[in-house]
Short mmCIF file of C-alpha atoms in Angstrom, two decimals:
data_model
loop_
_atom_site.label_atom_id
_atom_site.label_comp_id
_atom_site.label_asym_id
_atom_site.label_seq_id
_atom_site.Cartn_x
_atom_site.Cartn_y
_atom_site.Cartn_z
CA MET A 123 -21.45 -32.75 -50.00
CA LYS A 124 -22.57 -33.88 -53.47
CA ARG A 125 -25.22 -36.57 -53.26
CA SER A 126 -25.01 -39.74 -55.42
CA ARG A 127 -27.61 -40.32 -58.12
CA PHE A 128 -28.01 -43.84 -56.76
CA SER A 129 -29.80 -44.56 -53.51
CA GLU A 130 -28.55 -47.03 -50.92
CA GLU A 131 -31.01 -49.66 -52.15
CA GLN A 132 -29.81 -49.31 -55.76
CA ILE A 133 -26.13 -49.44 -54.74
CA ILE A 134 -26.67 -52.62 -52.68
CA ALA A 135 -28.61 -54.18 -55.58
CA ILE A 136 -25.70 -53.43 -57.94
CA LEU A 137 -23.26 -54.98 -55.47
CA LYS A 138 -25.50 -58.08 -55.22
CA GLU A 139 -25.27 -58.46 -59.00
CA GLN A 140 -21.47 -58.31 -58.79
CA GLU A 141 -21.51 -60.93 -56.03
CA SER A 142 -23.69 -63.20 -58.21
CA GLY A 143 -20.94 -63.36 -60.86
CA VAL A 144 -21.49 -60.36 -63.15
CA SER A 145 -18.20 -58.77 -64.06
CA VAL A 146 -17.32 -55.24 -63.06
CA ALA A 147 -17.01 -54.13 -66.68
CA ASP A 148 -20.52 -55.38 -67.50
CA LEU A 149 -21.91 -53.60 -64.42
CA CYS A 150 -20.21 -50.37 -65.47
CA ARG A 151 -21.67 -50.58 -68.99
CA LYS A 152 -25.10 -51.55 -67.70
CA HIS A 153 -25.47 -48.78 -65.06
CA GLY A 154 -23.26 -46.11 -66.61
CA VAL A 155 -20.70 -45.82 -63.82
CA SER A 156 -16.96 -46.18 -63.59
CA ASP A 157 -15.17 -49.16 -62.10
CA ALA A 158 -13.78 -46.88 -59.39
CA SER A 159 -17.33 -46.20 -58.21
CA ILE A 160 -18.02 -49.93 -58.04
CA TYR A 161 -14.94 -50.54 -55.87
CA LYS A 162 -15.74 -47.52 -53.65
CA TRP A 163 -19.28 -48.79 -53.12
CA LYS A 164 -17.95 -52.22 -52.32
CA ALA A 165 -15.55 -50.81 -49.69
CA LYS A 166 -18.33 -48.83 -48.07
CA PHE A 167 -21.41 -51.03 -48.42
CA GLY A 168 -19.90 -54.49 -48.91
CA GLY A 169 -21.71 -57.13 -46.86
CA MET A 170 -24.53 -54.78 -45.81
CA ASP A 171 -28.23 -55.07 -46.35
CA VAL A 172 -30.60 -52.15 -47.04
CA SER A 173 -31.45 -51.43 -43.37
CA GLU A 174 -27.78 -51.27 -42.39
CA ALA A 175 -27.04 -48.94 -45.29
CA ARG A 176 -29.84 -46.61 -44.26
CA ARG A 177 -28.54 -46.59 -40.68
CA LEU A 178 -25.06 -45.71 -41.94
CA ARG A 179 -26.50 -42.87 -44.02
CA THR A 180 -28.37 -41.52 -40.99
CA LEU A 181 -25.20 -41.60 -38.88
CA GLU A 182 -23.27 -39.75 -41.57
CA ASP A 183 -25.94 -37.05 -41.78
CA GLU A 184 -25.98 -36.64 -38.00
CA ASN A 185 -22.18 -36.50 -37.92
CA ALA A 186 -22.13 -33.81 -40.60
CA LYS A 187 -24.78 -31.84 -38.76
CA LEU A 188 -22.82 -32.03 -35.49
CA LYS A 189 -19.68 -30.85 -37.29
CA ARG A 190 -21.55 -27.86 -38.70
CA MET A 191 -23.00 -27.04 -35.27
CA LEU A 192 -19.57 -27.27 -33.66
CA ALA A 193 -18.05 -25.05 -36.33
CA ASP A 194 -20.85 -22.50 -35.91
CA ALA A 195 -20.50 -22.55 -32.13
CA MET A 196 -16.75 -21.99 -32.34
CA LEU A 197 -17.26 -19.13 -34.79
CA ASP A 198 -19.93 -17.59 -32.55
CA ASN A 199 -17.64 -17.90 -29.54
CA VAL A 200 -14.82 -16.10 -31.36
CA ALA A 201 -17.23 -13.40 -32.54
CA LEU A 202 -18.70 -12.87 -29.05
CA LYS A 203 -15.22 -12.43 -27.59
CA ASP A 204 -14.62 -9.67 -30.12
CA LEU A 205 -17.69 -7.68 -29.00
CA PRO A 206 -16.92 -4.27 -27.44
CA GLY A 207 -18.15 -3.68 -23.90
CA LYS A 208 -18.73 -6.01 -20.98
CA GLU A 209 -22.46 -6.69 -20.70
CA MET A 210 -25.48 -6.19 -22.92
CA VAL A 211 -28.25 -5.25 -20.56
CA THR A 212 -30.03 -2.58 -22.60
CA PRO A 213 -31.74 -2.77 -26.01
CA ALA A 214 -29.33 -0.14 -27.37
CA ALA A 215 -26.35 -2.29 -26.38
CA GLU A 216 -27.92 -5.34 -28.05
CA ARG A 217 -28.50 -3.40 -31.29
CA LYS A 218 -24.90 -2.22 -31.25
CA ALA A 219 -23.64 -5.79 -30.70
CA VAL A 220 -25.74 -7.20 -33.55
CA ALA A 221 -24.53 -4.47 -35.91
CA HIS A 222 -20.93 -5.27 -34.95
CA LEU A 223 -21.36 -9.00 -35.67
CA VAL A 224 -23.05 -8.34 -39.02
CA GLU A 225 -20.41 -5.83 -40.12
CA HIS A 226 -17.18 -7.42 -38.89
CA HIS A 227 -17.98 -11.16 -38.93
CA ALA A 228 -20.28 -11.38 -41.97
CA MET A 229 -23.11 -12.89 -39.93
CA SER A 230 -26.73 -12.66 -40.86
CA GLU A 231 -29.05 -10.72 -38.60
CA ARG A 232 -30.87 -13.90 -37.58
CA ARG A 233 -27.67 -15.68 -36.62
CA ALA A 234 -26.25 -12.65 -34.77
CA CYS A 235 -29.47 -12.33 -32.72
CA LYS A 236 -29.34 -16.02 -31.90
CA ALA A 237 -25.69 -15.78 -30.87
CA ILE A 238 -26.24 -13.01 -28.32
CA GLY A 239 -29.69 -14.21 -27.30
CA CYS A 240 -31.82 -11.21 -28.21
CA CYS A 241 -35.07 -10.84 -30.11
CA ARG A 242 -35.00 -9.67 -33.72
CA MET A 243 -37.87 -7.29 -32.96
CA THR A 244 -35.60 -5.52 -30.48
CA VAL A 245 -32.94 -5.05 -33.16
CA ARG A 246 -35.39 -3.78 -35.77
CA TYR A 247 -37.20 -1.42 -33.39
CA ARG A 248 -36.73 2.27 -34.13
CA SER A 249 -37.45 4.69 -31.29
CA ALA A 250 -40.17 7.29 -31.80
CA ARG A 251 -39.16 9.38 -28.77
CA PRO A 252 -38.41 13.07 -29.30
CA ASP A 253 -34.77 14.05 -28.97
CA ASP A 254 -35.51 16.70 -26.26
CA CYS A 255 -32.59 18.86 -27.36
CA ALA A 256 -33.72 21.96 -25.47
CA LEU A 257 -34.40 20.00 -22.30
CA ARG A 258 -31.06 18.19 -22.51
CA GLU A 259 -29.12 21.40 -23.05
CA ARG A 260 -30.82 23.16 -20.16
CA MET A 261 -30.34 20.16 -17.86
CA ILE A 262 -26.63 20.01 -18.71
CA ALA A 263 -26.27 23.75 -18.17
CA ILE A 264 -27.87 23.61 -14.71
CA ALA A 265 -25.87 20.50 -13.79
CA ARG A 266 -22.63 22.24 -14.71
CA GLU A 267 -23.63 25.33 -12.76
CA ARG A 268 -24.74 23.32 -9.70
CA ARG A 269 -22.41 20.36 -9.68
CA ARG A 270 -23.66 18.97 -6.35
CA PHE A 271 -27.32 18.82 -7.42
CA GLY A 272 -28.74 15.43 -8.37
CA TYR A 273 -31.49 14.77 -10.86
CA ARG A 274 -34.28 15.33 -8.31
CA ARG A 275 -33.27 18.92 -7.59
CA LEU A 276 -32.62 19.47 -11.29
CA HIS A 277 -36.16 18.25 -11.90
CA VAL A 278 -37.55 20.87 -9.49
CA LEU A 279 -35.54 23.66 -11.11
CA LEU A 280 -36.60 22.61 -14.63
CA ARG A 281 -40.26 22.49 -13.59
CA ARG A 282 -39.92 26.02 -12.28
CA GLU A 283 -38.71 27.14 -15.70
CA GLY A 284 -41.77 25.64 -17.40
CA HIS A 285 -40.38 22.32 -18.67
CA VAL A 286 -43.09 19.66 -18.39
CA VAL A 287 -41.12 16.46 -17.74
CA ASN A 288 -41.64 13.36 -15.63
CA HIS A 289 -38.94 12.56 -13.07
CA LYS A 290 -38.42 9.10 -14.63
CA ARG A 291 -37.95 10.59 -18.07
CA LEU A 292 -35.54 13.17 -16.67
CA PHE A 293 -33.58 10.41 -14.93
CA ARG A 294 -33.26 8.57 -18.27
CA LEU A 295 -31.91 11.71 -19.94
CA TYR A 296 -29.67 12.31 -16.93
CA ARG A 297 -28.13 8.84 -17.31
CA GLU A 298 -27.86 9.10 -21.10
CA GLU A 299 -25.80 12.28 -20.71
CA LYS A 300 -23.60 10.45 -18.18
CA LEU A 301 -24.31 12.98 -15.45
CA ALA A 302 -23.76 11.99 -11.83
CA VAL A 303 -22.89 13.51 -8.48
CA ARG A 304 -19.59 12.09 -7.31
CA ARG A 305 -19.93 10.54 -3.90
CA ARG A 306 -17.40 11.64 -1.36
CA GLY A 307 -16.11 9.32 1.32
CA GLY A 308 -18.63 8.92 4.11
CA ARG A 309 -18.02 8.61 7.79
CA LYS A 310 -18.89 5.75 10.08
CA ARG A 311 -22.45 5.82 11.33
CA ALA A 312 -23.54 5.00 14.82
CA ILE A 313 -25.49 1.76 15.14
CA GLY A 314 -28.63 1.65 17.19
CA THR A 315 -31.98 3.34 17.52
CA ARG A 316 -32.26 7.10 17.74
CA ALA A 317 -35.10 9.26 18.95
CA PRO A 318 -36.33 11.51 16.13
CA MET A 319 -35.87 15.24 16.62
CA LEU A 320 -39.01 17.26 17.17
CA VAL A 321 -39.61 19.86 14.49
CA PRO A 322 -40.71 23.31 15.75
CA LEU A 323 -44.19 24.37 14.68
CA ARG A 324 -43.52 28.04 13.96
CA PRO A 325 -40.65 30.34 12.99
CA ASN A 326 -38.36 31.74 15.70
CA GLU A 327 -39.30 28.93 18.05
CA ARG A 328 -35.82 27.39 17.88
CA TRP A 329 -32.56 28.45 16.28
CA SER A 330 -29.45 26.33 15.84
CA LEU A 331 -25.88 27.64 15.93
CA ASP A 332 -22.59 26.05 14.95
CA PHE A 333 -19.15 26.83 13.54
CA VAL A 334 -17.64 25.62 10.26
CA SER A 335 -13.94 26.01 9.51
CA ASP A 336 -12.06 26.30 6.22
CA GLN A 337 -8.80 27.74 4.94
CA PHE A 338 -7.52 30.17 2.32
CA THR A 339 -5.21 29.24 -0.53
CA ASP A 340 -2.22 30.46 1.50
CA GLY A 341 -3.00 28.07 4.36
CA ARG A 342 -4.55 30.54 6.80
CA ARG A 343 -7.72 29.29 8.43
CA PHE A 344 -11.02 31.10 8.99
CA ARG A 345 -14.27 30.21 10.69
CA ILE A 346 -17.92 30.61 9.72
CA LEU A 347 -20.77 31.10 12.19
CA ALA A 348 -23.96 29.53 10.82
CA ILE A 349 -27.43 30.30 12.23
CA VAL A 350 -30.48 28.31 11.08
CA ASP A 351 -34.18 28.49 11.93
CA ASP A 352 -35.17 24.86 12.63
CA CYS A 353 -38.79 25.38 11.55
CA THR A 354 -38.41 27.11 8.18
CA ARG A 355 -34.83 25.83 7.53
CA GLU A 356 -33.85 29.41 6.66
CA ASN A 357 -30.22 30.35 6.96
CA LEU A 358 -30.31 33.49 9.07
CA ALA A 359 -26.61 34.36 8.97
CA LEU A 360 -23.24 33.22 7.68
CA VAL A 361 -20.53 35.20 9.45
CA ALA A 362 -16.94 34.60 8.31
CA ASP A 363 -13.82 35.85 10.08
CA THR A 364 -10.41 34.63 11.15
CA SER A 365 -11.55 34.75 14.79
CA LEU A 366 -15.04 34.71 16.28
CA SER A 367 -15.31 35.30 20.02
CA GLY A 368 -18.32 35.08 22.31
CA LEU A 369 -18.77 38.88 22.15
CA ARG A 370 -18.85 38.72 18.33
CA VAL A 371 -21.43 35.91 18.45
CA ALA A 372 -23.63 37.97 20.79
CA ARG A 373 -23.31 41.00 18.51
CA GLU A 374 -24.29 38.98 15.44
CA LEU A 375 -27.29 37.54 17.29
CA ASP A 376 -28.43 41.07 18.17
CA ARG A 377 -28.16 42.03 14.52
CA VAL A 378 -30.26 39.06 13.38
CA ILE A 379 -32.86 39.62 16.12
CA ALA A 380 -33.19 43.29 15.12
CA GLY A 381 -34.31 42.27 11.65
CA ARG A 382 -36.23 39.07 12.40
CA GLY A 383 -37.34 38.95 16.01
CA ARG A 384 -36.27 37.18 19.17
CA PRO A 385 -36.12 33.37 19.22
CA LYS A 386 -37.62 31.35 22.03
CA MET A 387 -34.71 28.90 22.23
CA ILE A 388 -31.19 28.59 20.82
CA VAL A 389 -29.45 25.22 20.50
CA SER A 390 -25.67 24.84 20.28
CA ASP A 391 -22.81 22.60 21.31
CA ASN A 392 -20.53 23.16 24.28
CA GLY A 393 -17.87 25.17 22.43
CA SER A 394 -15.90 27.77 24.33
CA GLU A 395 -17.56 30.61 22.40
CA PHE A 396 -21.06 29.44 23.31
CA THR A 397 -20.25 28.79 26.99
CA SER A 398 -18.42 32.07 27.53
CA ASN A 399 -19.59 34.66 30.04
CA ALA A 400 -20.48 37.01 27.17
CA ILE A 401 -23.02 34.54 25.76
CA LEU A 402 -24.38 33.67 29.22
CA ALA A 403 -24.89 37.34 30.00
CA TRP A 404 -26.48 37.97 26.59
CA ALA A 405 -28.95 35.07 26.98
CA ASP A 406 -29.93 36.27 30.44
CA GLN A 407 -30.41 39.86 29.24
CA ALA A 408 -32.28 38.90 26.04
CA ARG A 409 -34.46 36.35 27.94
CA VAL A 410 -33.63 33.57 25.47
CA GLU A 411 -33.42 29.97 26.64
CA TRP A 412 -30.10 28.43 25.61
CA HIS A 413 -29.99 24.65 25.20
CA TYR A 414 -26.61 22.87 25.17
CA ILE A 415 -26.52 19.44 23.58
CA ALA A 416 -24.79 16.56 25.33
CA PRO A 417 -21.00 16.50 24.79
CA GLY A 418 -19.98 14.35 21.84
CA LYS A 419 -23.57 14.08 20.53
CA PRO A 420 -23.77 16.23 17.37
CA MET A 421 -26.86 14.32 16.26
CA GLN A 422 -28.80 16.23 18.95
CA ASN A 423 -28.25 19.33 16.81
CA GLY A 424 -29.09 17.63 13.55
CA PHE A 425 -30.64 20.60 11.72
CA ILE A 426 -27.48 22.71 11.78
CA GLU A 427 -25.29 19.65 11.15
CA SER A 428 -27.30 18.87 8.00
CA PHE A 429 -27.00 22.49 6.91
CA ASN A 430 -23.25 22.42 7.51
CA GLY A 431 -22.98 19.35 5.30
CA ARG A 432 -24.79 21.12 2.43
CA LEU A 433 -22.64 24.24 2.91
CA ARG A 434 -19.41 22.28 2.80
CA ASP A 435 -20.47 20.02 -0.07
CA GLU A 436 -21.91 22.70 -2.37
CA LEU A 437 -19.66 25.70 -1.60
CA LEU A 438 -16.61 25.13 0.58
CA ASN A 439 -15.41 21.99 -1.19
CA GLU A 440 -16.08 23.54 -4.61
CA THR A 441 -14.41 26.94 -4.10
CA LEU A 442 -10.87 28.15 -3.45
CA PHE A 443 -10.83 31.24 -1.24
CA SER A 444 -7.93 33.67 -1.57
CA SER A 445 -9.14 36.40 0.80
CA LEU A 446 -11.68 37.07 3.51
CA ALA A 447 -13.57 39.51 1.31
CA GLN A 448 -14.00 36.87 -1.39
CA ALA A 449 -15.19 34.33 1.18
CA ARG A 450 -17.77 36.76 2.59
CA THR A 451 -19.08 37.59 -0.89
CA ALA A 452 -19.34 33.92 -1.85
CA LEU A 453 -21.11 33.07 1.43
CA ALA A 454 -23.59 35.92 0.95
CA ASN A 455 -24.41 34.79 -2.59
CA TRP A 456 -24.75 31.15 -1.55
CA ARG A 457 -26.96 32.10 1.43
CA SER A 458 -29.28 34.09 -0.84
CA ASP A 459 -29.44 31.19 -3.30
CA TYR A 460 -30.05 28.69 -0.47
CA ASN A 461 -32.98 30.66 0.94
CA THR A 462 -34.65 31.73 -2.31
CA GLU A 463 -33.66 29.30 -5.11
CA ARG A 464 -32.44 25.96 -3.79
CA PRO A 465 -35.30 23.41 -3.33
CA HIS A 466 -35.32 21.71 0.07
CA SER A 467 -36.33 18.06 0.13
CA GLN A 468 -37.80 18.22 3.66
CA LEU A 469 -40.05 21.15 2.72
CA GLY A 470 -41.75 19.41 -0.20
CA TRP A 471 -39.09 20.77 -2.58
CA GLN A 472 -40.01 24.34 -1.67
CA THR A 473 -37.42 26.95 -0.88
CA PRO A 474 -37.09 28.04 2.77
CA SER A 475 -38.32 31.54 1.88
CA VAL A 476 -41.46 30.22 0.17
CA PHE A 477 -42.12 27.86 3.06
CA ALA A 478 -41.65 30.70 5.58
CA SER A 479 -44.16 32.84 3.68
CA THR A 480 -46.88 30.26 4.39
CA PHE A 481 -46.80 31.25 8.09
CA SER A 482 -49.23 34.16 8.12
CA PRO A 483 -49.68 36.22 11.33
CA ARG A 484 -53.13 34.68 11.87
CA ARG A 485 -51.72 31.18 11.60
CA LEU A 486 -48.90 32.03 14.00
CA LEU A 487 -51.43 33.24 16.57
CA ALA A 488 -53.43 30.02 16.19
CA LEU A 489 -50.31 27.91 16.60
CA ARG A 490 -49.21 29.92 19.63
CA TYR A 491 -52.65 29.45 21.22
CA ALA A 492 -52.69 25.70 20.40
CA THR A 493 -49.27 25.15 21.95
CA SER A 494 -49.60 27.51 24.91
CA THR A 495 -50.38 24.62 27.27
CA ALA A 496 -48.13 22.06 25.54
CA PRO A 497 -44.63 21.21 26.88
CA GLU A 498 -41.75 23.08 25.28
CA THR A 499 -40.03 21.50 22.29
CA VAL A 500 -36.45 20.51 22.98
CA ALA A 501 -33.87 19.79 20.27
CA SER A 502 -33.21 16.28 21.53
CA PRO A 503 -33.43 14.50 24.87
CA ALA A 504 -30.18 15.18 26.70
CA GLN A 505 -29.54 14.75 30.39
CA THR A 506 -26.80 17.34 30.54
CA GLY A 507 -26.33 20.82 29.11
CA SER A 508 -29.94 22.01 29.04
CA VAL A 509 -29.77 24.89 31.48
CA THR A 510 -30.73 28.52 31.26
CA ALA A 511 -28.26 31.33 31.20
CA GLY A 512 -29.46 32.70 34.54
CA ASN A 513 -28.73 29.41 36.29
CA GLU A 514 -25.19 29.30 34.92
CA LEU A 515 -24.57 32.89 35.92
CA SER A 516 -25.77 32.24 39.43
CA ALA A 517 -23.56 29.16 39.61
CA GLY A 518 -20.57 31.24 38.65
#
């Protein structure tokens, strides 16, 4: 608003002269103003003294300031509603929002920063980080090849290849590339305390057995016999067939024992294949203690259950099988990768094969001597099912 060249004191003094009897025409000639200005001043300041005029001027200034603030707030509100995205929680999002306000709403940088509540130093900051193109490309390639691996296992694989990268930096790159492992629907968990399973101290001290089922593309079903060493977490066998009887299980155990050695104990559930006369006779002849978990308690065989979860998540749910030969080839390749390439979180991110190589013959003898007088390790405390094969045979 254009300011008058007369102050409030001068205007009131001019009006006092008019009230004392000086004509409007003489006042106009004397002060160089028009008669319209005299009448406008009289309508606004008539009957006021200097203090009242100053108070009126202050109120007008405050009113104008409030109007400007309201107009700016309304404009900022309209501009903020036009911002893309939901929330600005990162510096990159704040820079993008400020650039949008400056470009599309003709705001200054200062006003745009004030509108969204960010610091101008954040907007003007330019990152000095390297782009890590080679690391990003390799991370994306491994993530596409191993879709069920998260950033921690990717970090282990990249470190093996010689990439020197911190896990926090890798996680930042992982999020920037919008990589993630899709979570599948979980099952209900039992509530309550559980006794932790005892881990065997040496290889071949305890094996775990279980079956996993899947189907071909034509709807036919097949089963997979999985055998795991609970100490080294090695997968000893993955046997796939449309039918697996107790005799076939005994034959596969003989084949594994011929190449690895006899286990001290085998843990399984109470399936018909594992409780058949063929398995009972085999356990009695091979002098292997067979431990049956309690019915309906798969957590007592947690090592093989965890392995089954990895097998289903990383292979069975990711592959369509058209024939038994294809399934056997895929299982053999995955078993080799699991034992020699895949890092295991419970083994300090080592592979089962590398962890098994740490058990030298001298160490095995020392462990056997140290545990010769100790009680035998059982998979989990169960009141039923833990009987030897000889007892079951004698009981009929």
